Short mmCIF file of C-alpha atoms and ligand atoms in Angstrom, two decimals:
data_model
loop_
_atom_site.label_atom_id
_atom_site.label_comp_id
_atom_site.label_asym_id
_atom_site.label_seq_id
_atom_site.Cartn_x
_atom_site.Cartn_y
_atom_site.Cartn_z
CA MET N 1 200.23 68.80 208.14
CA PRO N 2 203.73 68.35 206.68
CA LEU N 3 205.40 71.45 205.32
CA LYS N 4 207.04 69.79 202.35
CA HIS N 5 205.70 67.40 199.74
CA TYR N 6 207.51 64.69 197.86
CA LEU N 7 206.04 63.01 194.80
CA LEU N 8 207.25 59.44 194.26
CA THR N 9 204.59 58.06 191.94
CA PRO N 10 205.00 56.25 188.61
CA GLY N 11 203.47 59.20 186.80
CA PRO N 12 203.20 62.04 187.12
CA THR N 13 206.75 62.62 188.29
CA PRO N 14 208.47 65.80 189.54
CA VAL N 15 209.34 68.45 186.96
CA PRO N 16 212.84 69.96 187.36
CA GLU N 17 213.04 73.72 187.94
CA ARG N 18 215.05 74.15 184.76
CA VAL N 19 212.27 72.57 182.71
CA ALA N 20 209.44 74.39 184.51
CA LEU N 21 211.20 77.70 183.86
CA ALA N 22 211.67 76.91 180.18
CA MET N 23 207.92 76.27 179.90
CA ALA N 24 207.02 79.49 181.71
CA GLY N 25 207.97 81.72 178.77
CA PRO N 26 205.60 83.15 176.19
CA ILE N 27 203.98 80.54 173.93
CA PRO N 28 205.37 80.58 170.39
CA HIS N 29 202.91 80.02 167.55
CA HIS N 30 203.24 76.50 166.24
CA ARG N 31 203.43 77.51 162.57
CA ALA N 32 206.16 80.10 163.25
CA PRO N 33 209.80 79.44 162.22
CA ALA N 34 210.97 79.58 165.86
CA PHE N 35 208.74 76.66 166.77
CA GLU N 36 209.73 74.71 163.67
CA ALA N 37 213.39 75.05 164.63
CA LEU N 38 212.62 73.90 168.16
CA PHE N 39 210.58 70.97 166.87
CA ALA N 40 213.43 69.96 164.55
CA GLU N 41 215.71 69.88 167.58
CA VAL N 42 213.18 67.81 169.53
CA ARG N 43 212.75 65.34 166.68
CA GLU N 44 216.48 64.80 166.45
CA GLY N 45 216.73 64.40 170.24
CA LEU N 46 213.94 61.85 170.36
CA LYS N 47 215.64 59.71 167.70
CA TRP N 48 218.79 59.80 169.81
CA LEU N 49 216.85 58.79 172.93
CA TYR N 50 215.03 55.98 171.10
CA GLY N 51 218.16 54.73 169.34
CA THR N 52 216.43 54.81 165.98
CA LYS N 53 216.75 56.18 162.47
CA GLN N 54 212.96 56.24 162.20
CA ASP N 55 210.78 59.26 162.92
CA VAL N 56 209.65 59.51 166.53
CA LEU N 57 206.20 61.09 166.40
CA THR N 58 204.90 63.44 169.08
CA PHE N 59 201.20 63.52 169.97
CA ALA N 60 199.13 65.71 172.28
CA SER N 61 197.64 63.01 174.51
CA SER N 62 198.45 60.90 177.52
CA GLY N 63 200.48 57.72 177.01
CA SER N 64 197.40 55.66 176.26
CA GLY N 65 196.90 57.68 173.07
CA ALA N 66 200.17 56.24 171.77
CA MET N 67 198.99 52.76 172.82
CA GLU N 68 195.81 53.27 170.81
CA GLY N 69 197.89 54.53 167.88
CA ALA N 70 200.09 51.45 168.07
CA ILE N 71 196.99 49.34 167.50
CA VAL N 72 194.98 51.31 164.94
CA ASN N 73 197.86 51.95 162.54
CA PHE N 74 199.08 48.42 161.95
CA PHE N 75 196.17 45.96 161.65
CA GLU N 76 193.21 44.83 159.60
CA PRO N 77 189.81 44.36 161.25
CA GLY N 78 189.72 40.88 162.77
CA ASP N 79 193.51 40.45 162.93
CA ALA N 80 194.85 38.39 165.83
CA ILE N 81 197.31 39.86 168.31
CA ALA N 82 198.95 38.50 171.45
CA THR N 83 199.13 40.66 174.55
CA VAL N 84 201.17 40.07 177.68
CA ASN N 85 198.74 40.54 180.55
CA GLY N 86 200.53 40.62 183.89
CA GLY N 87 199.11 43.88 185.21
CA LYS N 88 196.89 46.90 184.54
CA PHE N 89 198.82 48.13 181.53
CA GLY N 90 199.13 44.73 179.90
CA GLU N 91 195.39 44.38 180.40
CA ARG N 92 194.94 47.73 178.60
CA TRP N 93 196.49 46.29 175.42
CA GLY N 94 193.72 43.70 175.40
CA LYS N 95 191.01 46.29 176.00
CA ILE N 96 192.20 48.51 173.15
CA GLY N 97 192.55 45.54 170.80
CA LYS N 98 189.02 44.32 171.58
CA ALA N 99 187.59 47.85 171.23
CA TYR N 100 188.85 47.78 167.64
CA GLY N 101 187.56 44.30 166.91
CA LEU N 102 190.87 42.46 167.01
CA GLU N 103 191.11 38.85 168.11
CA VAL N 104 193.11 39.16 171.31
CA HIS N 105 195.16 36.24 172.64
CA GLU N 106 196.08 37.20 176.17
CA LEU N 107 199.23 35.62 177.52
CA ASN N 108 198.34 35.74 181.19
CA VAL N 109 201.19 36.14 183.62
CA ALA N 110 200.75 36.13 187.40
CA TRP N 111 201.08 39.63 188.88
CA GLY N 112 204.63 40.20 190.02
CA HIS N 113 206.09 37.88 187.38
CA ALA N 114 207.65 38.56 183.98
CA VAL N 115 206.56 36.76 180.83
CA ASP N 116 208.77 33.91 179.68
CA PRO N 117 209.91 34.58 176.08
CA ALA N 118 209.46 30.83 175.42
CA LEU N 119 205.73 31.32 176.09
CA VAL N 120 205.63 34.06 173.46
CA GLU N 121 207.51 31.86 171.01
CA ALA N 122 205.11 28.97 171.61
CA ALA N 123 202.06 31.22 171.12
CA LEU N 124 203.39 32.44 167.78
CA ARG N 125 204.21 28.91 166.68
CA GLU N 126 200.83 27.51 167.66
CA ASN N 127 198.90 30.38 166.16
CA PRO N 128 200.61 31.79 163.08
CA ARG N 129 197.67 34.19 162.61
CA ILE N 130 199.02 36.30 165.47
CA ARG N 131 200.34 39.45 163.83
CA ALA N 132 201.90 41.19 166.82
CA VAL N 133 203.00 40.80 170.40
CA CYS N 134 202.10 43.74 172.65
CA VAL N 135 204.04 44.06 175.88
CA GLN N 136 205.22 46.53 178.52
CA ALA N 137 208.94 47.14 179.04
CA SER N 138 207.98 48.18 182.55
CA GLU N 139 204.59 47.07 183.91
CA SER N 140 203.99 49.96 186.30
CA SER N 141 201.22 48.23 188.23
CA THR N 142 203.54 45.46 189.42
CA GLY N 143 207.05 46.90 188.98
CA VAL N 144 208.04 44.06 186.66
CA ALA N 145 210.40 44.36 183.69
CA HIS N 146 209.29 42.12 180.83
CA PRO N 147 212.18 40.80 178.69
CA VAL N 148 211.45 42.93 175.61
CA ARG N 149 214.82 42.36 174.02
CA GLU N 150 214.25 38.61 174.00
CA ILE N 151 210.67 39.04 172.80
CA ALA N 152 211.84 41.25 169.93
CA ALA N 153 214.34 38.52 169.01
CA VAL N 154 211.45 36.04 168.86
CA THR N 155 209.13 38.21 166.75
CA GLY N 156 212.07 39.17 164.53
CA LYS N 157 212.09 35.61 163.17
CA THR N 158 208.40 35.85 162.23
CA ASP N 159 206.01 38.24 160.47
CA ALA N 160 204.67 39.43 163.83
CA LEU N 161 205.44 42.90 165.13
CA CYS N 162 206.93 43.56 168.56
CA ILE N 163 204.96 46.45 170.07
CA VAL N 164 206.45 47.85 173.25
CA ASP N 165 204.81 50.21 175.74
CA ALA N 166 207.82 51.87 177.35
CA VAL N 167 205.89 54.68 179.05
CA SER N 168 207.52 54.04 182.43
CA ALA N 169 210.74 52.58 180.99
CA LEU N 170 212.15 54.81 178.27
CA GLY N 171 214.77 57.09 179.77
CA THR N 172 215.45 54.78 182.72
CA MET N 173 217.10 51.86 180.91
CA PRO N 174 218.57 51.16 177.48
CA LEU N 175 215.88 50.33 174.90
CA PRO N 176 217.73 50.81 171.60
CA MET N 177 214.83 50.35 169.20
CA ASP N 178 216.73 49.60 165.99
CA GLU N 179 219.41 47.44 167.59
CA TRP N 180 216.91 45.29 169.49
CA GLY N 181 214.47 45.07 166.59
CA ILE N 182 211.50 46.63 168.37
CA ASP N 183 208.82 47.45 165.79
CA VAL N 184 206.71 49.97 167.66
CA LEU N 185 208.05 51.81 170.69
CA LEU N 186 205.98 54.29 172.62
CA THR N 187 206.25 56.48 175.66
CA GLY N 188 204.69 59.50 177.39
CA SER N 189 205.89 62.77 178.87
CA GLN N 190 204.99 62.44 182.55
CA LYS N 191 207.34 59.64 183.60
CA ALA N 192 211.10 59.50 183.00
CA LEU N 193 210.92 62.48 180.66
CA MET N 194 210.32 64.72 183.68
CA LEU N 195 207.49 66.70 182.06
CA PRO N 196 203.88 67.29 183.03
CA PRO N 197 201.35 64.89 181.45
CA GLY N 198 200.16 65.66 177.93
CA LEU N 199 202.60 64.28 175.35
CA ALA N 200 202.83 60.79 173.91
CA PHE N 201 205.43 59.47 171.51
CA GLY N 202 205.57 56.61 169.05
CA ALA N 203 208.02 55.27 166.49
CA ALA N 204 207.65 52.43 164.00
CA SER N 205 210.18 50.20 162.24
CA GLU N 206 210.36 49.62 158.45
CA LYS N 207 208.49 46.35 159.02
CA ALA N 208 205.71 48.19 160.84
CA TRP N 209 205.49 51.02 158.27
CA LYS N 210 205.19 48.40 155.53
CA ARG N 211 202.28 46.89 157.43
CA ASN N 212 200.78 50.36 157.81
CA GLU N 213 200.42 50.68 154.02
CA THR N 214 197.52 48.23 154.00
CA ALA N 215 196.32 48.48 157.62
CA ALA N 216 192.62 49.25 157.43
CA LEU N 217 191.48 49.74 161.03
CA PRO N 218 189.63 53.07 161.43
CA ARG N 219 191.68 56.00 162.70
CA PHE N 220 191.71 59.75 162.50
CA TYR N 221 193.45 61.73 165.26
CA PHE N 222 196.10 59.05 165.73
CA ASP N 223 196.84 58.53 162.04
CA TRP N 224 200.59 57.98 162.26
CA ARG N 225 201.26 58.28 158.51
CA ARG N 226 199.62 61.68 158.21
CA GLU N 227 201.45 62.73 161.35
CA ARG N 228 204.77 61.45 160.03
CA ASP N 229 204.39 63.34 156.76
CA MET N 230 203.68 66.55 158.68
CA GLN N 231 206.35 66.06 161.34
CA ARG N 232 209.00 65.47 158.68
CA LYS N 233 208.31 69.10 157.77
CA ASN N 234 208.68 70.06 161.46
CA GLN N 235 204.96 70.62 161.63
CA THR N 236 202.22 68.70 163.37
CA ALA N 237 198.89 67.68 161.89
CA TRP N 238 196.98 69.26 164.79
CA THR N 239 197.85 71.94 167.33
CA PRO N 240 200.71 70.51 169.37
CA ALA N 241 200.96 70.88 173.16
CA ILE N 242 203.34 73.77 172.54
CA SER N 243 204.57 74.48 176.06
CA LEU N 244 205.27 70.80 176.65
CA VAL N 245 207.32 70.64 173.45
CA VAL N 246 209.31 73.65 174.69
CA GLY N 247 209.89 71.78 177.96
CA LEU N 248 210.84 68.63 176.08
CA ALA N 249 213.58 70.45 174.20
CA GLU N 250 215.05 71.47 177.56
CA VAL N 251 214.74 67.90 178.90
CA LEU N 252 216.54 66.47 175.87
CA ARG N 253 219.34 69.01 176.20
CA TRP N 254 219.74 68.11 179.83
CA LEU N 255 219.72 64.36 179.15
CA LYS N 256 222.48 64.91 176.59
CA GLU N 257 224.53 66.86 179.13
CA MET N 258 224.07 64.10 181.72
CA THR N 259 224.69 61.39 179.06
CA LEU N 260 222.43 58.34 178.82
CA PRO N 261 224.84 55.89 180.49
CA GLU N 262 224.89 58.19 183.53
CA VAL N 263 221.11 58.52 183.54
CA TYR N 264 220.68 54.74 183.38
CA ALA N 265 223.31 54.20 186.08
CA ARG N 266 221.48 56.61 188.38
CA HIS N 267 218.19 54.76 187.90
CA GLU N 268 219.94 51.47 188.55
CA ARG N 269 221.46 52.84 191.75
CA LEU N 270 218.17 54.25 193.06
CA ALA N 271 216.43 50.95 192.36
CA LYS N 272 219.15 48.94 194.11
CA ALA N 273 219.13 51.29 197.10
CA SER N 274 215.34 51.12 197.41
CA ARG N 275 215.27 47.35 197.21
CA ALA N 276 218.10 47.00 199.72
CA ALA N 277 216.33 49.37 202.11
CA MET N 278 213.05 47.50 201.97
CA GLU N 279 214.70 44.11 202.42
CA ALA N 280 216.79 45.42 205.30
CA ILE N 281 213.68 46.40 207.26
CA GLY N 282 212.20 42.97 206.59
CA CYS N 283 209.82 43.74 203.74
CA GLU N 284 209.34 41.43 200.79
CA LEU N 285 209.74 42.74 197.25
CA PHE N 286 206.73 42.11 195.02
CA ALA N 287 208.35 42.01 191.56
CA LYS N 288 210.32 38.89 190.71
CA ARG N 289 212.08 40.66 187.86
CA PRO N 290 212.06 44.27 189.04
CA VAL N 291 212.33 47.32 186.80
CA VAL N 292 214.67 50.17 187.63
CA SER N 293 211.88 52.74 187.49
CA LEU N 294 209.96 51.66 190.57
CA THR N 295 210.18 49.37 193.57
CA THR N 296 207.09 47.42 194.55
CA VAL N 297 206.88 46.17 198.10
CA VAL N 298 204.53 43.78 199.87
CA SER N 299 202.99 45.62 202.81
CA PRO N 300 204.29 43.81 205.92
CA GLY N 301 202.35 42.47 208.87
CA GLY N 302 199.04 42.50 207.00
CA ILE N 303 198.96 46.32 207.05
CA ASP N 304 196.49 47.64 204.48
CA SER N 305 198.82 49.39 202.03
CA ASP N 306 196.15 51.95 201.15
CA LYS N 307 196.11 53.06 204.79
CA LEU N 308 199.91 53.14 204.86
CA VAL N 309 199.95 55.28 201.72
CA LYS N 310 197.47 57.66 203.37
CA THR N 311 199.64 58.03 206.47
CA LEU N 312 202.70 58.64 204.29
CA LYS N 313 200.90 61.46 202.54
CA THR N 314 199.07 63.15 205.36
CA LYS N 315 201.68 62.82 208.09
CA TYR N 316 204.96 62.86 206.17
CA GLY N 317 204.10 64.58 202.88
CA VAL N 318 205.35 61.62 200.86
CA THR N 319 203.09 60.55 198.00
CA LEU N 320 203.46 56.92 196.99
CA VAL N 321 200.84 54.69 195.41
CA GLY N 322 199.38 51.43 196.62
CA GLY N 323 198.31 48.46 194.55
CA GLN N 324 195.45 48.01 192.08
CA ASP N 325 193.04 45.12 191.51
CA ALA N 326 194.52 41.88 192.87
CA ALA N 327 197.28 43.85 194.60
CA LYS N 328 194.96 46.44 196.17
CA GLY N 329 195.72 46.98 199.84
CA LYS N 330 198.62 44.53 199.57
CA ILE N 331 201.51 46.41 197.99
CA PHE N 332 202.96 49.88 197.86
CA ARG N 333 205.05 51.28 195.05
CA ILE N 334 208.03 53.63 195.38
CA ALA N 335 208.66 55.29 192.03
CA HIS N 336 212.11 56.66 191.22
CA LEU N 337 211.99 57.50 187.53
CA GLY N 338 212.98 60.82 186.08
CA TYR N 339 213.93 63.69 188.36
CA PHE N 340 215.14 61.64 191.34
CA ASP N 341 218.41 61.52 193.15
CA ASP N 342 219.92 59.56 196.04
CA LEU N 343 218.54 61.70 198.85
CA ASP N 344 214.99 61.48 197.52
CA ILE N 345 215.20 57.76 198.24
CA VAL N 346 216.53 58.47 201.72
CA VAL N 347 213.48 60.66 202.37
CA ALA N 348 211.06 58.03 201.08
CA VAL N 349 212.66 55.20 203.05
CA ALA N 350 212.75 57.26 206.25
CA ALA N 351 209.07 58.10 205.86
CA ILE N 352 208.20 54.46 205.20
CA GLU N 353 210.07 53.35 208.33
CA ARG N 354 208.12 55.89 210.40
CA ALA N 355 204.75 55.16 208.79
CA LEU N 356 205.14 51.40 209.25
CA ALA N 357 205.86 52.00 212.92
CA ASP N 358 202.76 54.22 213.13
CA HIS N 359 200.82 51.20 211.93
CA GLY N 360 202.36 49.03 214.64
CA TRP N 361 205.06 47.33 212.58
CA LYS N 362 208.66 47.95 213.54
CA ALA N 363 210.89 44.94 212.96
CA LYS N 364 214.19 46.85 213.04
CA PRO N 365 215.53 50.03 214.69
CA PHE N 366 214.80 53.29 212.87
CA GLY N 367 217.39 54.02 210.22
CA THR N 368 217.94 50.39 209.24
CA GLY N 369 216.43 50.91 205.80
CA VAL N 370 218.04 54.32 205.37
CA GLY N 371 221.40 52.81 206.33
CA ALA N 372 221.07 50.03 203.77
CA ALA N 373 220.19 52.57 201.07
CA LEU N 374 223.19 54.73 201.96
CA GLU N 375 225.50 51.69 201.80
CA VAL N 376 224.35 50.91 198.26
CA MET N 377 224.86 54.53 197.22
CA ALA N 378 228.33 54.74 198.77
CA THR N 379 229.37 51.46 197.16
CA ALA N 380 228.12 52.60 193.76
CA GLU N 381 230.15 55.79 194.12
CA ALA N 382 233.32 53.93 195.10
CA LYS N 383 233.23 51.93 191.85
C1 LIG U 1 201.62 55.65 182.71
C2 LIG U 1 201.61 54.48 181.80
C3 LIG U 1 200.87 54.46 180.60
C4 LIG U 1 200.07 55.61 180.09
O1 LIG U 1 199.09 56.01 180.92
P1 LIG U 1 198.38 57.40 180.66
O2 LIG U 1 197.63 57.62 181.91
O3 LIG U 1 197.52 57.25 179.47
O4 LIG U 1 199.48 58.39 180.42
C5 LIG U 1 200.96 53.35 179.79
N1 LIG U 1 201.73 52.31 180.13
C6 LIG U 1 202.43 52.29 181.27
C7 LIG U 1 203.27 51.10 181.56
C8 LIG U 1 202.41 53.37 182.14
O5 LIG U 1 203.14 53.34 183.26
#
């Protein structure tokens, strides 16, 4: 059994010591002035992170709660929506929409590919009843970045809303909500925000809030208007996940110290290093338009990626995830979003080189992937 463990999954992600320590203190009462002051700080920080003047609402739920909220707050029963389905999370948009009786037009995209904004434009033109386009900024099941900026530009010329699930994207890449014209932007705590699972976040544009005035789908816990009215008073409608909010305040302070351009540059560098490493050892990348938050790799030599993932965990202490559905047994995913630095990638790549060899596949000498990763890191530093 390995002595040390390394978590490189697209949620949950490692929690920095600084944040864990902040959360270890006594729990303040959520109606006490001290919590209200902290929540005011968090609300301001979230607006900064989102690049928006709108309220960014905090919910006690996993990320999917914000996805559900993004549906139930903005539509009438029977409304038509378009969803980009190129993976598990895109598929989830369709499931939520159907659960609430919406007419779902799925724009199917082959796994590993990004949606073409022209396809979105054509769907809206052909079916003017479509009232929103729901998409992932980062489709975590395939490692693909959908072109949300371009999609927002398309919906911006119509009455349709652009609804973006950025659960594994926000905090890894720029997603300035107001500047890009994103109408609903949501994320969760356990990815790039370096917190344990349990918080979800959502913000809506003027256009979306206007729609909300008449939106009649049933909702209760995820009623964004009630929540907004409370959160503007630095209160929450229900008991918040207090310790996570305390941790979030610490995360936002730290992100401000690091500065967002630096945070995005680090994610970019880790992604480039991971891709270079995998290509150097002869592996094929799965995502045609890869995100910076994770690297998806086709398991070489017909090795069952689930077995590879098991070896990585049990023998080397490195937790990665394999593929789901169509990609099950075929791909593995190296996540590097949130609390990750250069040498974490070196560890993961080294373990992958060893584990592949354990499964009988060794195309290049040990260290080939690690060397390629180090080259990328050194080059990035020299710039
Ligand atoms: C993790 C994730 C979610 C939310 O999943 P939960 O398990 O509900 O937190 C939603 N979308 C994407 C793209 C994700 O990666």
